[in-house]
XYZ file of C-alpha atoms in Angstrom:
279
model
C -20.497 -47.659 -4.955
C -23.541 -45.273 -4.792
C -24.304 -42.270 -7.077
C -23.982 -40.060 -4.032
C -20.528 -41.490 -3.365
C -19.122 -41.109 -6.393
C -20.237 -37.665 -6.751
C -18.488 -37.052 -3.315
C -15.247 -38.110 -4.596
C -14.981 -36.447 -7.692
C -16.060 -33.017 -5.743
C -13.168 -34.136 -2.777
C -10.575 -34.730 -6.157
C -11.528 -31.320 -7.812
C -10.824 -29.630 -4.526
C -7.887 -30.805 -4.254
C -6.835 -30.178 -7.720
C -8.026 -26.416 -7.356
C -6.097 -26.213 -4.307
C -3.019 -27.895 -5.617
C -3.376 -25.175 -8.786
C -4.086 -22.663 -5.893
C -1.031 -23.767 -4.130
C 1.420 -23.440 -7.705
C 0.020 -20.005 -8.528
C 0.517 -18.862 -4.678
C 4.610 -19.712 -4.827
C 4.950 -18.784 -8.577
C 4.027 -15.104 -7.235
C 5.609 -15.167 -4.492
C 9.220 -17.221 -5.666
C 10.464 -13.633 -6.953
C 10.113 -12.246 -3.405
C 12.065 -15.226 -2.341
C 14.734 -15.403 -4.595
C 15.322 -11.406 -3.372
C 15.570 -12.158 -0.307
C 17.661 -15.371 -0.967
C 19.979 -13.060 -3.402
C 20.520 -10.415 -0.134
C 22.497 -12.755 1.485
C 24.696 -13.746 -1.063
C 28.215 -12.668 -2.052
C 28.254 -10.284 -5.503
C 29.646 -13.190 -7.283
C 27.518 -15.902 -6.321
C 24.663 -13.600 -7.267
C 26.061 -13.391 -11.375
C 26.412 -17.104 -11.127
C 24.715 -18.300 -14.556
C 23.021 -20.672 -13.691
C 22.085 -19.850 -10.303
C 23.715 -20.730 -6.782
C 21.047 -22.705 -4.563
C 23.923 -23.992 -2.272
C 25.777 -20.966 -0.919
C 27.804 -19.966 2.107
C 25.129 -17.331 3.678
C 26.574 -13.789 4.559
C 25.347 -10.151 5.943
C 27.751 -8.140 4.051
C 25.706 -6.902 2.139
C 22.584 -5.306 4.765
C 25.884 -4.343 6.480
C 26.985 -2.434 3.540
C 23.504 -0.992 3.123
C 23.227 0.188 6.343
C 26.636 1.922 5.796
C 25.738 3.374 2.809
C 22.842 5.428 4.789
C 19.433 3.730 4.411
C 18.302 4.597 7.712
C 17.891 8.571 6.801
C 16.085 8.065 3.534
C 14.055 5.256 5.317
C 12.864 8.544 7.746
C 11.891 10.253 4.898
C 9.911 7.605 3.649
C 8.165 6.978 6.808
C 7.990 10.750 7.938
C 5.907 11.375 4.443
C 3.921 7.985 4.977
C 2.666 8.292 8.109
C 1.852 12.061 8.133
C 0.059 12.044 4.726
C -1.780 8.776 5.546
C -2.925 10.693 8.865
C -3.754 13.802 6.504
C -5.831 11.937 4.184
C -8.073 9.952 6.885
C -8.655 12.881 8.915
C -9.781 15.080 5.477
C -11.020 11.561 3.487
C -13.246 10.084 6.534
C -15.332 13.527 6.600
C -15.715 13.929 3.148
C -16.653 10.355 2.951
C -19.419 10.495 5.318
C -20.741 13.314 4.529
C -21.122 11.777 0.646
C -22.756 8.804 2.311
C -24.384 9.043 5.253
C -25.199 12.465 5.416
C -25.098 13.178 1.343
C -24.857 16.702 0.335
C -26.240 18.164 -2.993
C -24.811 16.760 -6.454
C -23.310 14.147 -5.112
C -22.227 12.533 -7.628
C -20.743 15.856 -9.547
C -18.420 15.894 -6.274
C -17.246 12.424 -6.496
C -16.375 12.710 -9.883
C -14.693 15.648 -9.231
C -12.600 13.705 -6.822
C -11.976 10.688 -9.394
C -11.397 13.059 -12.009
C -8.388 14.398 -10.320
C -6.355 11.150 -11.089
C -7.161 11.195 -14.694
C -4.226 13.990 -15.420
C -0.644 12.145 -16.025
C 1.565 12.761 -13.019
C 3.749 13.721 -15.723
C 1.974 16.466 -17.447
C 1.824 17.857 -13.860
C 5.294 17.868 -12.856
C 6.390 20.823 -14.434
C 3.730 23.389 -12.916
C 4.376 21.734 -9.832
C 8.074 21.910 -9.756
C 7.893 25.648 -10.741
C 5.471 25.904 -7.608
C 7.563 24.154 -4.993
C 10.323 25.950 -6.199
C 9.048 29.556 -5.888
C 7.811 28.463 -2.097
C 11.221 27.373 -1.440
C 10.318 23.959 -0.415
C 12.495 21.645 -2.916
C 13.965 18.830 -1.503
C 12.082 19.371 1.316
C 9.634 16.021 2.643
C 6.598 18.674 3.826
C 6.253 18.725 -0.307
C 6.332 15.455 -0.664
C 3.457 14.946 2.288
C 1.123 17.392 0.565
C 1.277 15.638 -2.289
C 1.110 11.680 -1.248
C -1.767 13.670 0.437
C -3.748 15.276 -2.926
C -2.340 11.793 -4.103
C -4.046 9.183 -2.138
C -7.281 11.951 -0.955
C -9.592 10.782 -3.705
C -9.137 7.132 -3.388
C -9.590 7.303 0.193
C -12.838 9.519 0.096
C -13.899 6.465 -2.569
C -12.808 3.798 -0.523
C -14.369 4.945 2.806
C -17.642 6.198 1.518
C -18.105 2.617 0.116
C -17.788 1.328 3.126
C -20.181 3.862 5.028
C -22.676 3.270 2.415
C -23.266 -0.372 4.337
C -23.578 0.810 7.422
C -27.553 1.638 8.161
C -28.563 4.982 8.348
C -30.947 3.954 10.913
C -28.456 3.606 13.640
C -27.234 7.578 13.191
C -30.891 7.887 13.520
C -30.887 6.072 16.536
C -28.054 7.513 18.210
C -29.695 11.130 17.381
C -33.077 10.139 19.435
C -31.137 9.445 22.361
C -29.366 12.746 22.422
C -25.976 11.996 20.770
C -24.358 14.633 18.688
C -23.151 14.087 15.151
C -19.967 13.828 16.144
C -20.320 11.488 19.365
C -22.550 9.100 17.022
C -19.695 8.984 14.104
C -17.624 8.427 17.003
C -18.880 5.538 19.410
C -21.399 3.868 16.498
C -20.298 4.788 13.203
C -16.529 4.164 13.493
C -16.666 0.848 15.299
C -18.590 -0.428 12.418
C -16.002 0.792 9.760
C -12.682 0.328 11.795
C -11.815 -2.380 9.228
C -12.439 -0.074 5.713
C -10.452 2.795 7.851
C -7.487 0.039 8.035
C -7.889 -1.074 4.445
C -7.828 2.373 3.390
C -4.979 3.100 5.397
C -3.069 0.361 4.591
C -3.731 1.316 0.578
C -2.846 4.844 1.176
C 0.815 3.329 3.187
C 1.381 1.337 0.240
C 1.358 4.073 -2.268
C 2.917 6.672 -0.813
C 5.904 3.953 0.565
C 6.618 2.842 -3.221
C 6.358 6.338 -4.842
C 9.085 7.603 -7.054
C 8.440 10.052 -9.532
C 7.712 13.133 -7.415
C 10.465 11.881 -4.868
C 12.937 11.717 -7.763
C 11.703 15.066 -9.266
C 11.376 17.148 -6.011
C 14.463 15.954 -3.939
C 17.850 15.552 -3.816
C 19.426 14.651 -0.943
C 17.447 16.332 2.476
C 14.387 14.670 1.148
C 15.316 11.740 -0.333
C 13.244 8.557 -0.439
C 13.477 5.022 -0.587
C 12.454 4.132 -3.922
C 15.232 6.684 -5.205
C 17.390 5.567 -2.711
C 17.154 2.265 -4.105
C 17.861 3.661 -8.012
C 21.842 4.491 -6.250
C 22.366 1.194 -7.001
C 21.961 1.130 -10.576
C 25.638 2.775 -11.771
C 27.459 2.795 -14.736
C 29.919 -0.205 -13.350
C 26.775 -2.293 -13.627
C 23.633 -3.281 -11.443
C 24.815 -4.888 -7.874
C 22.339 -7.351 -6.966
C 23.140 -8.973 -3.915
C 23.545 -5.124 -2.192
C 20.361 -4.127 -4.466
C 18.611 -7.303 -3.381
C 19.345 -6.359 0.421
C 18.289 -2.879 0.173
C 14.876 -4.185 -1.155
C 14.589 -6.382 1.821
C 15.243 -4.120 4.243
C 12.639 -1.307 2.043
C 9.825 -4.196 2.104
C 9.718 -4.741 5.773
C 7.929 -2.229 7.181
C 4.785 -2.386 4.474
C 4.977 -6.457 5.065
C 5.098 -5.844 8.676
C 2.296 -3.147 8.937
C 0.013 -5.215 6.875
C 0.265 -8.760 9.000
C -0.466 -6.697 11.773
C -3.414 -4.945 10.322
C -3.996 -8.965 7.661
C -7.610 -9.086 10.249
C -8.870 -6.152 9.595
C -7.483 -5.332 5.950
C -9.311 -8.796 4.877
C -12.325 -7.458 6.795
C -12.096 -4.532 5.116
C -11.815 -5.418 1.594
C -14.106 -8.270 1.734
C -16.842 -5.092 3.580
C -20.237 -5.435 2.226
C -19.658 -8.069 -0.202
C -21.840 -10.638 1.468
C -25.135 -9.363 1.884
């Protein structure tokens, strides 16, 4: 056997040992997403079983008494708040962004840390100030508070995010589209957007993610009108003890829609994240 063939083999064994290692680490993350979902459709006392049930007679009593229990109004909540402050953000953070970038105003980089700086206060040194000012503008328990501020929440990240991403697009193509007549706003429009569609849905998808799993200004600023999922999800924990099979259910039916929305955005969120790091 040749030098060259035995270097072939021991490169063909190490791949398959880093994907076998690849492979472990992959379902060791992922087995506690699994063993939810198994766990949701599971009787309460299967699900104390010490050890475990593996072999169990499968049931939907417990989604059934989720959806009883009213999921589907704090789920609107969560998904009213979502969706508008992720549409808030991109239509204030994509601006901001490309003006920082493409078209960079004066002391740049005093404005972006300006931004940044904004998330270096604890949420809960803030809380009080801000409960005393949703409060005196009558808006507690009230989901318009909550999308203003998933909105000042997610803004800075966003305006980080995008202008990364408009940062590797050429300048010479705004350039371009200015020579042949095109306004700012037509260029940004039919050339500049294209090119970042991906870093828009990775930014979106980020902002989604956040504002779907947030908790402590949900369970600070509502009560019942308002209420979100993650605090929804909190009902569970009572002082006869922790249900898991209902709790386990709940969590199912909370993960969905941010596992849904990102395999059907998975092309352009890799896309997106991966932007620019191949020159």
């Amino acid at each position: 056997m040749t030098t060259s063939e035995n270097i072939r083999r021991q490169r063909n064994w190490g791949n398959v040992g880093w994907g076998a290692l690849a492979w472990i680490l992959a379902i060791g993350f992922f087995f506690p997403v699994l063993w939810m979902a198994l766990t949701a459709f599971k009787q309460e006392g299967d699900a104390y079983t010490d050890p475990p049930k593996i072999v169990f007679a499968p049931t939907l009593d417990q989604f059934r008494a989720v959806l009883d229990s009213g999921i589907g109004t704090t789920l609107a909540n969560s998904a009213f708040a979502t969706v508008v402050s992720t549409i808030l953000v991109l239509a204030l953070g994509i601006p901001a962004a490309f003006a920082l970038s493409l078209r960079p105003v004066r002391k740049t980089r005093d404005a972006l840390f300006f931004f940044i700086s904004t998330k270096m206060l604890p949420v809960v040194a803030a809380i009080v100030p801000l409960y005393v000012i949703v409060g005196d503008l009558g808006v507690l328990d009230n989901v318009w508070a909550l999308v203003v501020l998933y909105t000042a929440m997610n803004l800075p990240i966003a305006v980080w995010m995008m202008r990364s991403f408009f940062l590797e697009v050429p300048g010479e193509l705004l350039e371009a589209a200015s020579m042949d007549g095109a306004s700012t706003w037509t260029a940004v429009r039919e050339v500049i957007a294209p090119l970042v569609s991906p870093g828009i849905a990775a930014t979106a998808l980020i902002c989604v993610i956040f504002s779907w799993n947030e908790f402590f200004f949900a369970v600070n600023l509502t009560a019942v009108q308002a209420q979100t999922i993650p605090v929804f999800l909190v009902g569970f924990i009572t002082g006869e003890g922790l249900y898991w099979a209902r709790l386990s259910a709940a969590a199912v039916l909370t993960a969905l829609p941010v596992i849904l929305a990102g395999w059907l955005a998975q092309n352009k969120l890799v896309r997106g994240l991966s932007f620019g790091a191949i020159k």
